[in-house]
């Protein structure tokens, strides 16, 4: 049904944006967590041919954020495990790990991902 000037129903408030629509991009520090519902998943390629995944998550404490997937979260995205509309938990470990790369030791904090149901 069309009207000359649509108005929201009683009890609804008109949306007023508090920002320009750009959600902050979150970089996790050791011990930090993102937990919430995945709103969007974008895939792209770096110039060198590697694949990246950017998640848009409605985090329980930060609100809507963007997160470039790393570690287990990136592997989960590449394997199709992350689904829009489903919950996700991502955390950076507090203990460093390391690997050898071209004779050099590279240290990093592993990033973990988990989903409801233990899958």
PDB file of C-alpha atoms in Angstrom:
ATOM      1  CA  UNK A   1       0.000   0.000   0.000  1.00  0.00           C
ATOM      2  CA  UNK A   2       1.463   3.374  -1.015  1.00  0.00           C
ATOM      3  CA  UNK A   3       0.985   6.701   0.740  1.00  0.00           C
ATOM      4  CA  UNK A   4       2.058  10.257  -0.052  1.00  0.00           C
ATOM      5  CA  UNK A   5       4.396  10.389   2.931  1.00  0.00           C
ATOM      6  CA  UNK A   6       5.204   7.083   4.616  1.00  0.00           C
ATOM      7  CA  UNK A   7       5.784   7.215   8.370  1.00  0.00           C
ATOM      8  CA  UNK A   8       7.013   4.469  10.688  1.00  0.00           C
ATOM      9  CA  UNK A   9       4.473   2.647  12.837  1.00  0.00           C
ATOM     10  CA  UNK A  10       3.847   3.745  16.400  1.00  0.00           C
ATOM     11  CA  UNK A  11       6.669   2.629  18.687  1.00  0.00           C
ATOM     12  CA  UNK A  12       9.317   2.724  15.922  1.00  0.00           C
ATOM     13  CA  UNK A  13      12.111   5.283  15.874  1.00  0.00           C
ATOM     14  CA  UNK A  14      13.616   6.591  12.653  1.00  0.00           C
ATOM     15  CA  UNK A  15      17.218   5.454  12.141  1.00  0.00           C
ATOM     16  CA  UNK A  16      19.763   8.219  12.663  1.00  0.00           C
ATOM     17  CA  UNK A  17      23.318   7.319  11.747  1.00  0.00           C
ATOM     18  CA  UNK A  18      26.002   8.137  14.316  1.00  0.00           C
ATOM     19  CA  UNK A  19      28.787   7.716  11.741  1.00  0.00           C
ATOM     20  CA  UNK A  20      29.369   7.802   8.031  1.00  0.00           C
ATOM     21  CA  UNK A  21      28.737   4.039   7.857  1.00  0.00           C
ATOM     22  CA  UNK A  22      32.386   2.995   8.078  1.00  0.00           C
ATOM     23  CA  UNK A  23      32.697   0.438  10.847  1.00  0.00           C
ATOM     24  CA  UNK A  24      36.075   0.413  12.568  1.00  0.00           C
ATOM     25  CA  UNK A  25      38.572  -2.239  11.521  1.00  0.00           C
ATOM     26  CA  UNK A  26      39.634  -4.242  14.563  1.00  0.00           C
ATOM     27  CA  UNK A  27      43.170  -5.511  15.107  1.00  0.00           C
ATOM     28  CA  UNK A  28      43.276  -7.976  17.977  1.00  0.00           C
ATOM     29  CA  UNK A  29      45.944  -7.783  20.662  1.00  0.00           C
ATOM     30  CA  UNK A  30      46.932 -10.822  22.749  1.00  0.00           C
ATOM     31  CA  UNK A  31      43.999 -11.820  24.948  1.00  0.00           C
ATOM     32  CA  UNK A  32      41.387  -9.843  22.968  1.00  0.00           C
ATOM     33  CA  UNK A  33      38.187 -11.436  21.686  1.00  0.00           C
ATOM     34  CA  UNK A  34      35.572 -10.718  19.041  1.00  0.00           C
ATOM     35  CA  UNK A  35      32.289 -12.527  19.640  1.00  0.00           C
ATOM     36  CA  UNK A  36      29.107 -11.987  17.713  1.00  0.00           C
ATOM     37  CA  UNK A  37      27.111 -12.616  14.566  1.00  0.00           C
ATOM     38  CA  UNK A  38      28.741 -12.490  11.134  1.00  0.00           C
ATOM     39  CA  UNK A  39      26.958  -9.822   9.073  1.00  0.00           C
ATOM     40  CA  UNK A  40      29.105 -10.047   5.930  1.00  0.00           C
ATOM     41  CA  UNK A  41      32.101 -11.895   4.515  1.00  0.00           C
ATOM     42  CA  UNK A  42      34.183 -10.410   1.705  1.00  0.00           C
ATOM     43  CA  UNK A  43      36.984 -12.245  -0.086  1.00  0.00           C
ATOM     44  CA  UNK A  44      39.771 -10.680  -2.117  1.00  0.00           C
ATOM     45  CA  UNK A  45      43.301 -11.210  -3.353  1.00  0.00           C
ATOM     46  CA  UNK A  46      46.553  -9.511  -2.467  1.00  0.00           C
ATOM     47  CA  UNK A  47      48.795  -8.340  -5.302  1.00  0.00           C
ATOM     48  CA  UNK A  48      51.033 -11.368  -4.717  1.00  0.00           C
ATOM     49  CA  UNK A  49      48.070 -13.714  -5.245  1.00  0.00           C
ATOM     50  CA  UNK A  50      47.282 -14.561  -1.611  1.00  0.00           C
ATOM     51  CA  UNK A  51      43.658 -14.503  -0.475  1.00  0.00           C
ATOM     52  CA  UNK A  52      42.262 -12.290   2.290  1.00  0.00           C
ATOM     53  CA  UNK A  53      38.891 -12.429   4.072  1.00  0.00           C
ATOM     54  CA  UNK A  54      37.211  -9.483   5.794  1.00  0.00           C
ATOM     55  CA  UNK A  55      34.430 -10.223   8.242  1.00  0.00           C
ATOM     56  CA  UNK A  56      31.810  -7.748   9.330  1.00  0.00           C
ATOM     57  CA  UNK A  57      30.723  -8.833  12.807  1.00  0.00           C
ATOM     58  CA  UNK A  58      28.183  -7.452  15.258  1.00  0.00           C
ATOM     59  CA  UNK A  59      30.482  -7.834  18.262  1.00  0.00           C
ATOM     60  CA  UNK A  60      28.780  -8.101  21.650  1.00  0.00           C
ATOM     61  CA  UNK A  61      30.943  -5.394  23.228  1.00  0.00           C
ATOM     62  CA  UNK A  62      32.122  -3.160  20.341  1.00  0.00           C
ATOM     63  CA  UNK A  63      29.080  -3.074  18.085  1.00  0.00           C
ATOM     64  CA  UNK A  64      29.576  -3.590  14.347  1.00  0.00           C
ATOM     65  CA  UNK A  65      33.231  -4.009  13.386  1.00  0.00           C
ATOM     66  CA  UNK A  66      35.289  -5.226  10.451  1.00  0.00           C
ATOM     67  CA  UNK A  67      38.012  -7.814  10.986  1.00  0.00           C
ATOM     68  CA  UNK A  68      40.589  -9.112   8.521  1.00  0.00           C
ATOM     69  CA  UNK A  69      40.679 -12.827   9.332  1.00  0.00           C
ATOM     70  CA  UNK A  70      43.949 -14.339  10.545  1.00  0.00           C
ATOM     71  CA  UNK A  71      45.007 -17.794  11.739  1.00  0.00           C
ATOM     72  CA  UNK A  72      42.154 -20.217  12.339  1.00  0.00           C
ATOM     73  CA  UNK A  73      39.572 -17.578  11.352  1.00  0.00           C
ATOM     74  CA  UNK A  74      41.222 -17.215   7.921  1.00  0.00           C
ATOM     75  CA  UNK A  75      41.399 -20.999   7.463  1.00  0.00           C
ATOM     76  CA  UNK A  76      37.744 -21.320   8.488  1.00  0.00           C
ATOM     77  CA  UNK A  77      36.775 -18.674   5.909  1.00  0.00           C
ATOM     78  CA  UNK A  78      38.814 -20.368   3.168  1.00  0.00           C
ATOM     79  CA  UNK A  79      37.124 -23.698   3.935  1.00  0.00           C
ATOM     80  CA  UNK A  80      33.616 -22.144   3.810  1.00  0.00           C
ATOM     81  CA  UNK A  81      32.962 -22.681   7.518  1.00  0.00           C
ATOM     82  CA  UNK A  82      32.031 -19.061   8.264  1.00  0.00           C
ATOM     83  CA  UNK A  83      28.460 -18.217   7.332  1.00  0.00           C
ATOM     84  CA  UNK A  84      26.651 -14.886   7.299  1.00  0.00           C
ATOM     85  CA  UNK A  85      24.024 -14.784  10.049  1.00  0.00           C
ATOM     86  CA  UNK A  86      25.865 -17.294  12.242  1.00  0.00           C
ATOM     87  CA  UNK A  87      27.792 -16.632  15.492  1.00  0.00           C
ATOM     88  CA  UNK A  88      31.583 -16.674  15.658  1.00  0.00           C
ATOM     89  CA  UNK A  89      34.203 -16.317  18.384  1.00  0.00           C
ATOM     90  CA  UNK A  90      37.709 -15.121  17.455  1.00  0.00           C
ATOM     91  CA  UNK A  91      40.541 -14.557  19.938  1.00  0.00           C
ATOM     92  CA  UNK A  92      44.259 -13.884  19.882  1.00  0.00           C
ATOM     93  CA  UNK A  93      46.211 -16.187  22.193  1.00  0.00           C
ATOM     94  CA  UNK A  94      48.382 -14.731  24.937  1.00  0.00           C
ATOM     95  CA  UNK A  95      51.261 -17.163  24.374  1.00  0.00           C
ATOM     96  CA  UNK A  96      53.577 -16.702  21.417  1.00  0.00           C
ATOM     97  CA  UNK A  97      54.345 -19.411  18.903  1.00  0.00           C
ATOM     98  CA  UNK A  98      57.055 -19.408  16.254  1.00  0.00           C
ATOM     99  CA  UNK A  99      58.091 -20.904  12.926  1.00  0.00           C
ATOM    100  CA  UNK A 100      61.170 -20.855  10.712  1.00  0.00           C
ATOM    101  CA  UNK A 101      61.009 -18.810   7.514  1.00  0.00           C
ATOM    102  CA  UNK A 102      64.089 -18.694   5.322  1.00  0.00           C
ATOM    103  CA  UNK A 103      66.408 -19.363   8.245  1.00  0.00           C
ATOM    104  CA  UNK A 104      64.758 -16.729  10.454  1.00  0.00           C
ATOM    105  CA  UNK A 105      62.532 -17.410  13.437  1.00  0.00           C
ATOM    106  CA  UNK A 106      59.202 -15.626  13.179  1.00  0.00           C
ATOM    107  CA  UNK A 107      57.246 -15.195  16.403  1.00  0.00           C
ATOM    108  CA  UNK A 108      53.517 -14.519  16.468  1.00  0.00           C
ATOM    109  CA  UNK A 109      50.412 -14.836  18.636  1.00  0.00           C
ATOM    110  CA  UNK A 110      48.066 -17.512  17.226  1.00  0.00           C
ATOM    111  CA  UNK A 111      44.508 -16.486  16.385  1.00  0.00           C
ATOM    112  CA  UNK A 112      41.791 -18.996  17.273  1.00  0.00           C
ATOM    113  CA  UNK A 113      38.213 -19.320  16.026  1.00  0.00           C
ATOM    114  CA  UNK A 114      35.236 -21.238  17.409  1.00  0.00           C
ATOM    115  CA  UNK A 115      31.605 -21.815  16.472  1.00  0.00           C
ATOM    116  CA  UNK A 116      28.520 -22.966  18.395  1.00  0.00           C
ATOM    117  CA  UNK A 117      28.042 -26.716  18.641  1.00  0.00           C
ATOM    118  CA  UNK A 118      31.734 -27.556  18.790  1.00  0.00           C
ATOM    119  CA  UNK A 119      31.979 -27.919  15.005  1.00  0.00           C
TER     120      UNK A 119
END
